[in-house]
XYZ file of C-alpha atoms in Angstrom:
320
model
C -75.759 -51.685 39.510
C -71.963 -52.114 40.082
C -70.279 -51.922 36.209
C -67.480 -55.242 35.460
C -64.492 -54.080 36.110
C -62.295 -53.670 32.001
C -60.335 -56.583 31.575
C -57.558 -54.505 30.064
C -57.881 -51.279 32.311
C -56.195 -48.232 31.185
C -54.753 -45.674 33.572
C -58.080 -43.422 33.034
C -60.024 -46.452 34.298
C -57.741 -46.822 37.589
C -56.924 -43.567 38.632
C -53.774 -41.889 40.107
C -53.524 -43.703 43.466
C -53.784 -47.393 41.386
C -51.419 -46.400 38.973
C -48.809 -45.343 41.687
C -49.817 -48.959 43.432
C -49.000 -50.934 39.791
C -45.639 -48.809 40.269
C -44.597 -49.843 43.646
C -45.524 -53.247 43.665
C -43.591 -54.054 40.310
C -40.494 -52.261 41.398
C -40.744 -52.178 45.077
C -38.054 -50.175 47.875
C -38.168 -49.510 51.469
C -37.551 -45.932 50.766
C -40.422 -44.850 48.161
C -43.932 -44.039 49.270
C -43.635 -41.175 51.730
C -43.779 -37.074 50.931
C -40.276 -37.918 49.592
C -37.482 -40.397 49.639
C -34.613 -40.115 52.585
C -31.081 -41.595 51.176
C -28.183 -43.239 53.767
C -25.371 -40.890 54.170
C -22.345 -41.101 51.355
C -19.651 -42.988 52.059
C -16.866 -40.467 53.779
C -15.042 -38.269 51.163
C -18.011 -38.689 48.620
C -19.977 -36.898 46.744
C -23.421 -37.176 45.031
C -23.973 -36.830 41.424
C -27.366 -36.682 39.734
C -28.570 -36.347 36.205
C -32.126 -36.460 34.554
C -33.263 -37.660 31.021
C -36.632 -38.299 29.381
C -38.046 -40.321 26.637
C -40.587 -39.000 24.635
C -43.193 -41.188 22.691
C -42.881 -41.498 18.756
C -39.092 -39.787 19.495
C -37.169 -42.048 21.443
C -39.390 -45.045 21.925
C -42.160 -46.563 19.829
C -44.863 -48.676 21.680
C -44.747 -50.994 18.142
C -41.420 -52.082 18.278
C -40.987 -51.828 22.224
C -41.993 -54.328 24.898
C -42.722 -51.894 28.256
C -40.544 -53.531 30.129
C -37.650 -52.173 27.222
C -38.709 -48.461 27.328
C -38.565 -48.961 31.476
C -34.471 -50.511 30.582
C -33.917 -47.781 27.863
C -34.978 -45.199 30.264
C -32.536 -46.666 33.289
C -29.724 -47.328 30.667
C -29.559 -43.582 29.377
C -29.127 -42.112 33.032
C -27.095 -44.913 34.645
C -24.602 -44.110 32.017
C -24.586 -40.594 32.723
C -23.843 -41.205 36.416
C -21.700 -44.003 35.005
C -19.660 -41.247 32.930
C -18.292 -39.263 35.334
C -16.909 -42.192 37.635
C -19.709 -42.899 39.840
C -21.688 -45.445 40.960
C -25.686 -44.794 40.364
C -27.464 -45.452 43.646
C -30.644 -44.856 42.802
C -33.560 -43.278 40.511
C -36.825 -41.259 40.296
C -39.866 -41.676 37.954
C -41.919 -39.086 36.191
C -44.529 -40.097 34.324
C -47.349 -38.071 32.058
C -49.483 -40.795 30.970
C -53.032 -40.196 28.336
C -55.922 -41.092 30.008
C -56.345 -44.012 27.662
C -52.584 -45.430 28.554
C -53.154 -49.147 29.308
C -52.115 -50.074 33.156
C -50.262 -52.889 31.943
C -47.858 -50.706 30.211
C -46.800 -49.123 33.394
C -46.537 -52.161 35.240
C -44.369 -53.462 32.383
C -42.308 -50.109 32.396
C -41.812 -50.343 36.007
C -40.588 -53.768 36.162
C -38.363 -53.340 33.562
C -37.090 -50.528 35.487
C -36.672 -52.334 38.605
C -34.896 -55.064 36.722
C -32.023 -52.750 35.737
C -31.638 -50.070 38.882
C -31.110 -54.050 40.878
C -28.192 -55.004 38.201
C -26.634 -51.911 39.680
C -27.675 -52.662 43.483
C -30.136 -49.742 43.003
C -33.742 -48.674 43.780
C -36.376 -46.696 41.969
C -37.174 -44.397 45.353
C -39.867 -42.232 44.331
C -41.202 -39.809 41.542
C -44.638 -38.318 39.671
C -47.511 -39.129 37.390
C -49.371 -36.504 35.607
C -52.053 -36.828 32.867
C -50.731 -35.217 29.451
C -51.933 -35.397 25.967
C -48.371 -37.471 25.463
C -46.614 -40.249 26.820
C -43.613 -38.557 28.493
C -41.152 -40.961 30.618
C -38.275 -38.566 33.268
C -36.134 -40.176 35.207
C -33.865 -38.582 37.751
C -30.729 -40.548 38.692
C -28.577 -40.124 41.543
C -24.899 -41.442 41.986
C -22.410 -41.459 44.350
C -18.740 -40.245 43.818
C -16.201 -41.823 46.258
C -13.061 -40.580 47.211
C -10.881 -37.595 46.359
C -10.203 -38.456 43.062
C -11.128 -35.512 40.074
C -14.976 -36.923 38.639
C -14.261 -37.713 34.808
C -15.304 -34.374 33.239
C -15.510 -33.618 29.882
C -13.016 -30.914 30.341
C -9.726 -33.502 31.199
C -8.744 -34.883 28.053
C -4.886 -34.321 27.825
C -3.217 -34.798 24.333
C -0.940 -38.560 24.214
C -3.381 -40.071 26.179
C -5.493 -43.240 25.183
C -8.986 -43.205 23.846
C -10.953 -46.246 25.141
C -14.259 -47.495 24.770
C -16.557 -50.117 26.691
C -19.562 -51.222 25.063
C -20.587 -51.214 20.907
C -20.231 -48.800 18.548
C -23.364 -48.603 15.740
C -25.446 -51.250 17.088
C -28.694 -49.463 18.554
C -28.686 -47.173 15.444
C -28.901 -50.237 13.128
C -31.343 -51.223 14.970
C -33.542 -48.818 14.768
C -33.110 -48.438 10.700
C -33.997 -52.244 10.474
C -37.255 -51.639 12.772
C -38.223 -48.492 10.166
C -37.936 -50.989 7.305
C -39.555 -54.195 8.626
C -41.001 -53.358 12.568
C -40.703 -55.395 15.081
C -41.771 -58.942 13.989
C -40.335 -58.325 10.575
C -36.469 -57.861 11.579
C -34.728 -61.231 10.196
C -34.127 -62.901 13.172
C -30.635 -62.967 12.854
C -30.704 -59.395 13.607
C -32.238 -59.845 17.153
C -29.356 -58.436 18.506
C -29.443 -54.742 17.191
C -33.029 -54.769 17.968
C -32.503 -55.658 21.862
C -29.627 -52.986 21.435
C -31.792 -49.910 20.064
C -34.794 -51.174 22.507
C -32.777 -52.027 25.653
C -29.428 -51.114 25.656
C -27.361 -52.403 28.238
C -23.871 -51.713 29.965
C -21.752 -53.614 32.479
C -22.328 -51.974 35.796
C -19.375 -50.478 37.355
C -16.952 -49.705 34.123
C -16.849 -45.684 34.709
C -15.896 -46.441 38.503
C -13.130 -49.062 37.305
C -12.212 -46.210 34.581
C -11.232 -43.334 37.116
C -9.663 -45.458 39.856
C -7.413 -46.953 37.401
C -6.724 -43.003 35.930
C -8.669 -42.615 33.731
C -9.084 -38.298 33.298
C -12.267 -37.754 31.249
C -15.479 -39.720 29.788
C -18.739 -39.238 28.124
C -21.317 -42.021 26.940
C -21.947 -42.464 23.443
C -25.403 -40.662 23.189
C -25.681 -38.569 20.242
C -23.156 -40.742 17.823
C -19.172 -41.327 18.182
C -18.153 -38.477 16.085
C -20.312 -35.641 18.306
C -19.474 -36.968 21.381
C -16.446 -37.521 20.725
C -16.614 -33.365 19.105
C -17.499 -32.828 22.515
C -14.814 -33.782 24.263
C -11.868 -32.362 21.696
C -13.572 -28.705 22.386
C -14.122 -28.893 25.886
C -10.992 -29.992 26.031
C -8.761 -28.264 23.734
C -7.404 -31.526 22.267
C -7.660 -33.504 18.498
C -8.766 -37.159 19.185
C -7.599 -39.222 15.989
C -9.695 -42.674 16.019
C -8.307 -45.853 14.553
C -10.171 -46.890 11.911
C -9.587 -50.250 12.005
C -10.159 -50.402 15.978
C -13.861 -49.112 15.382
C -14.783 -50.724 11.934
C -18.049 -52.477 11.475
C -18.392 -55.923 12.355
C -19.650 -58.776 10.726
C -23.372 -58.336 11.744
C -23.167 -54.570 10.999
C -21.883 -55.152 7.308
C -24.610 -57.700 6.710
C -27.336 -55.551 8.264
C -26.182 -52.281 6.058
C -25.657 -55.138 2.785
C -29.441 -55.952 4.241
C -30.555 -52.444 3.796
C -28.607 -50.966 1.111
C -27.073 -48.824 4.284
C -23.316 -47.686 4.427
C -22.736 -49.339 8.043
C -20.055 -46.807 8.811
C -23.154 -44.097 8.990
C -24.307 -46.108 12.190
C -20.595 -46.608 13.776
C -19.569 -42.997 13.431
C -22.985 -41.159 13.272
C -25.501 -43.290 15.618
C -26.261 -42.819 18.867
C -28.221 -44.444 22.215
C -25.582 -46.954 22.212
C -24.514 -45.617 25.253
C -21.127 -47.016 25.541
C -18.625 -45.022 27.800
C -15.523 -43.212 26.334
C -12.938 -42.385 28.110
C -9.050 -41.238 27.926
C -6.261 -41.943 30.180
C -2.930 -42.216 29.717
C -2.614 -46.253 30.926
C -3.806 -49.122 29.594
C -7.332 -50.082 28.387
C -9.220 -50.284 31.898
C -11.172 -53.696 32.255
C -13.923 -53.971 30.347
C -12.101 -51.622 27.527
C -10.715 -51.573 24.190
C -8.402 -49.115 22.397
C -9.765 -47.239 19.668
C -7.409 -44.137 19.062
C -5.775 -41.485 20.700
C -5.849 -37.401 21.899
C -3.572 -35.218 20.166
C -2.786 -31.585 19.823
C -5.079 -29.656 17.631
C -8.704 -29.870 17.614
C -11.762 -31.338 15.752
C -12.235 -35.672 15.138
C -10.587 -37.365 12.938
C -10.170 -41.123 11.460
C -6.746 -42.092 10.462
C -5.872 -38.715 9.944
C -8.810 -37.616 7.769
C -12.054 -35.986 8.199
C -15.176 -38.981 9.278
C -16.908 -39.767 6.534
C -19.961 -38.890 8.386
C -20.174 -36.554 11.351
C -23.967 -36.154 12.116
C -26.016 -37.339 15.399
C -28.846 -37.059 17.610
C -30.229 -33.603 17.937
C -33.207 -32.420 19.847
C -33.921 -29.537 17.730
């Protein structure tokens, strides 16, 4: 006698073939579902540029506080703006997944929509990837840009002092997000914080800024991963350069200060020491590109500073 089929079938129930089916059909392409995906040529005088990340469960996303289709835009947003970093355009993306047994399908629909609804805000596809069983829910993806023209890629290495430091995107804003999901979780934020919550679950960037950046001469960039003031570390010693930030160009907003007065939280911490916000820095010795704002400048010497004076915080994101 043939058993009901669950009504809320988990990825155990389905099997591998199902689950790759729930993938393709939320985030669908003409190039994924063969032994492996074949890309159009470059433009001339191009270059490709690829980059991989992965979200862990419990460590970078938590199924409480996340919708899937979030964690699928999290996971997009974090490589895009790698490929986005050193002046390219990201063209498209692989998936890795290593799913428990007891994974609900619906979460990887979700996840793959939500994918497929940010690689097409960047005229990308999701072209392919992996599923595995694991005791963990692990999500890789693989992202793959393309570098046009003959212009230098924005390495970390190109900072020159005098030049401008610029920024696109917030400063602070997923990492107070994530301190007011600690406290209260997801239905308990104060709903006029709604907007660090979408930041910390599903940050977003305007496509195109790091290609705008280095055709307008821009030298060097990074995305603000692991908090302003490491990043930013990053940079200076790659480099050989200081980078003095404005203080006033960077200081907490109005929804920052009341979310740190909400917490009894020094918002600074979240400006200089939070990361996933992934907004692109950059130097160059021109004006703030589109999409840019000023925030300091790269001088000789070496190490971050704020005004002239050690941050008041300097820690980030470490793995280990």
């Amino acid at each position: 006698m043939n058993q009901p089929a669950p009504a809320h079938p988990t990825v155990g129930d389905v099997g591998e073939h199902a689950v790759i089916r729930e993938i393709t059909s939320a985030a669908p392409s003409s190039r994924n579902g063969d032994d492996a995906a074949v890309l159009l040529p470059s433009a001339p005088n191009s270059r490709v540029v690829a980059t991989t990340d992965m979200l862990v469960e419990g460590r970078h996303f938590n199924r409480a506080w996340s919708t899937p289709e979030e964690v699928g835009i999290k996971a997009v947003t974090a490589n895009f703006a790698d490929i986005e970093a050193m002046g390219a355009r990201p063209i498209s993306a692989l998936l890795g997944l290593s799913l428990p047994a007891d994974t609900p399908l619906s979460f990887v629909r979700g996840l793959a929509a939500g994918i497929h609804e940010q690689v097409q805000k960047y005229s990308a596809e999701l072209i392919g990837g992996d599923i595995t069983g694991g005791s963990s829910l692990v999500i890789s993806v693989t992202a793959i840009g393309s570098l046009g023209g003959n212009l230098p890629e924005l390495s970390l290495h190109r900072a020159k002092p005098g030049q401008r430091l610029v920024v696109h995107g917030r400063l602070g804003y997923s990492a107070a997000g994530l301190a007011l999901l600690k406290r209260y979780g997801r239905d308990g934020v104060p709903h006029r914080f709604a907007e660090l919550v979408s930041a910390h679950c599903a940050p977003q960037l305007t496509p195109g800024r790091g290609v705008i950046a280095r055709a307008t001469g821009a030298t060097c960039m990074t995305d603000n991963s692991d908090g302003l003031v490491v990043d930013l570390s990053t940079i200076a010693r790659r480099s050989s350069v200081g980078i003095d930030v404005s203080a006033e160009a960077i200081a907490p907003d109005s929804l920052l200060v009341d979310a740190g007065r909400e917490l009894g939280v020094d918002p600074w911490q979240w400006v200089l020491g939070g990361g996933e916000d992934h907004s692109l820095l950059a130097t160059t010795v021109h004006d703030a590109p589109s999409g840019f704002r000023t925030i300091g400048r790269t001088v000789r010497g070496s190490g971050v500073t704020i005004d002239g004076a050690a941050p008041s915080y300097n820690s980030g994101w470490v793995s280990f």
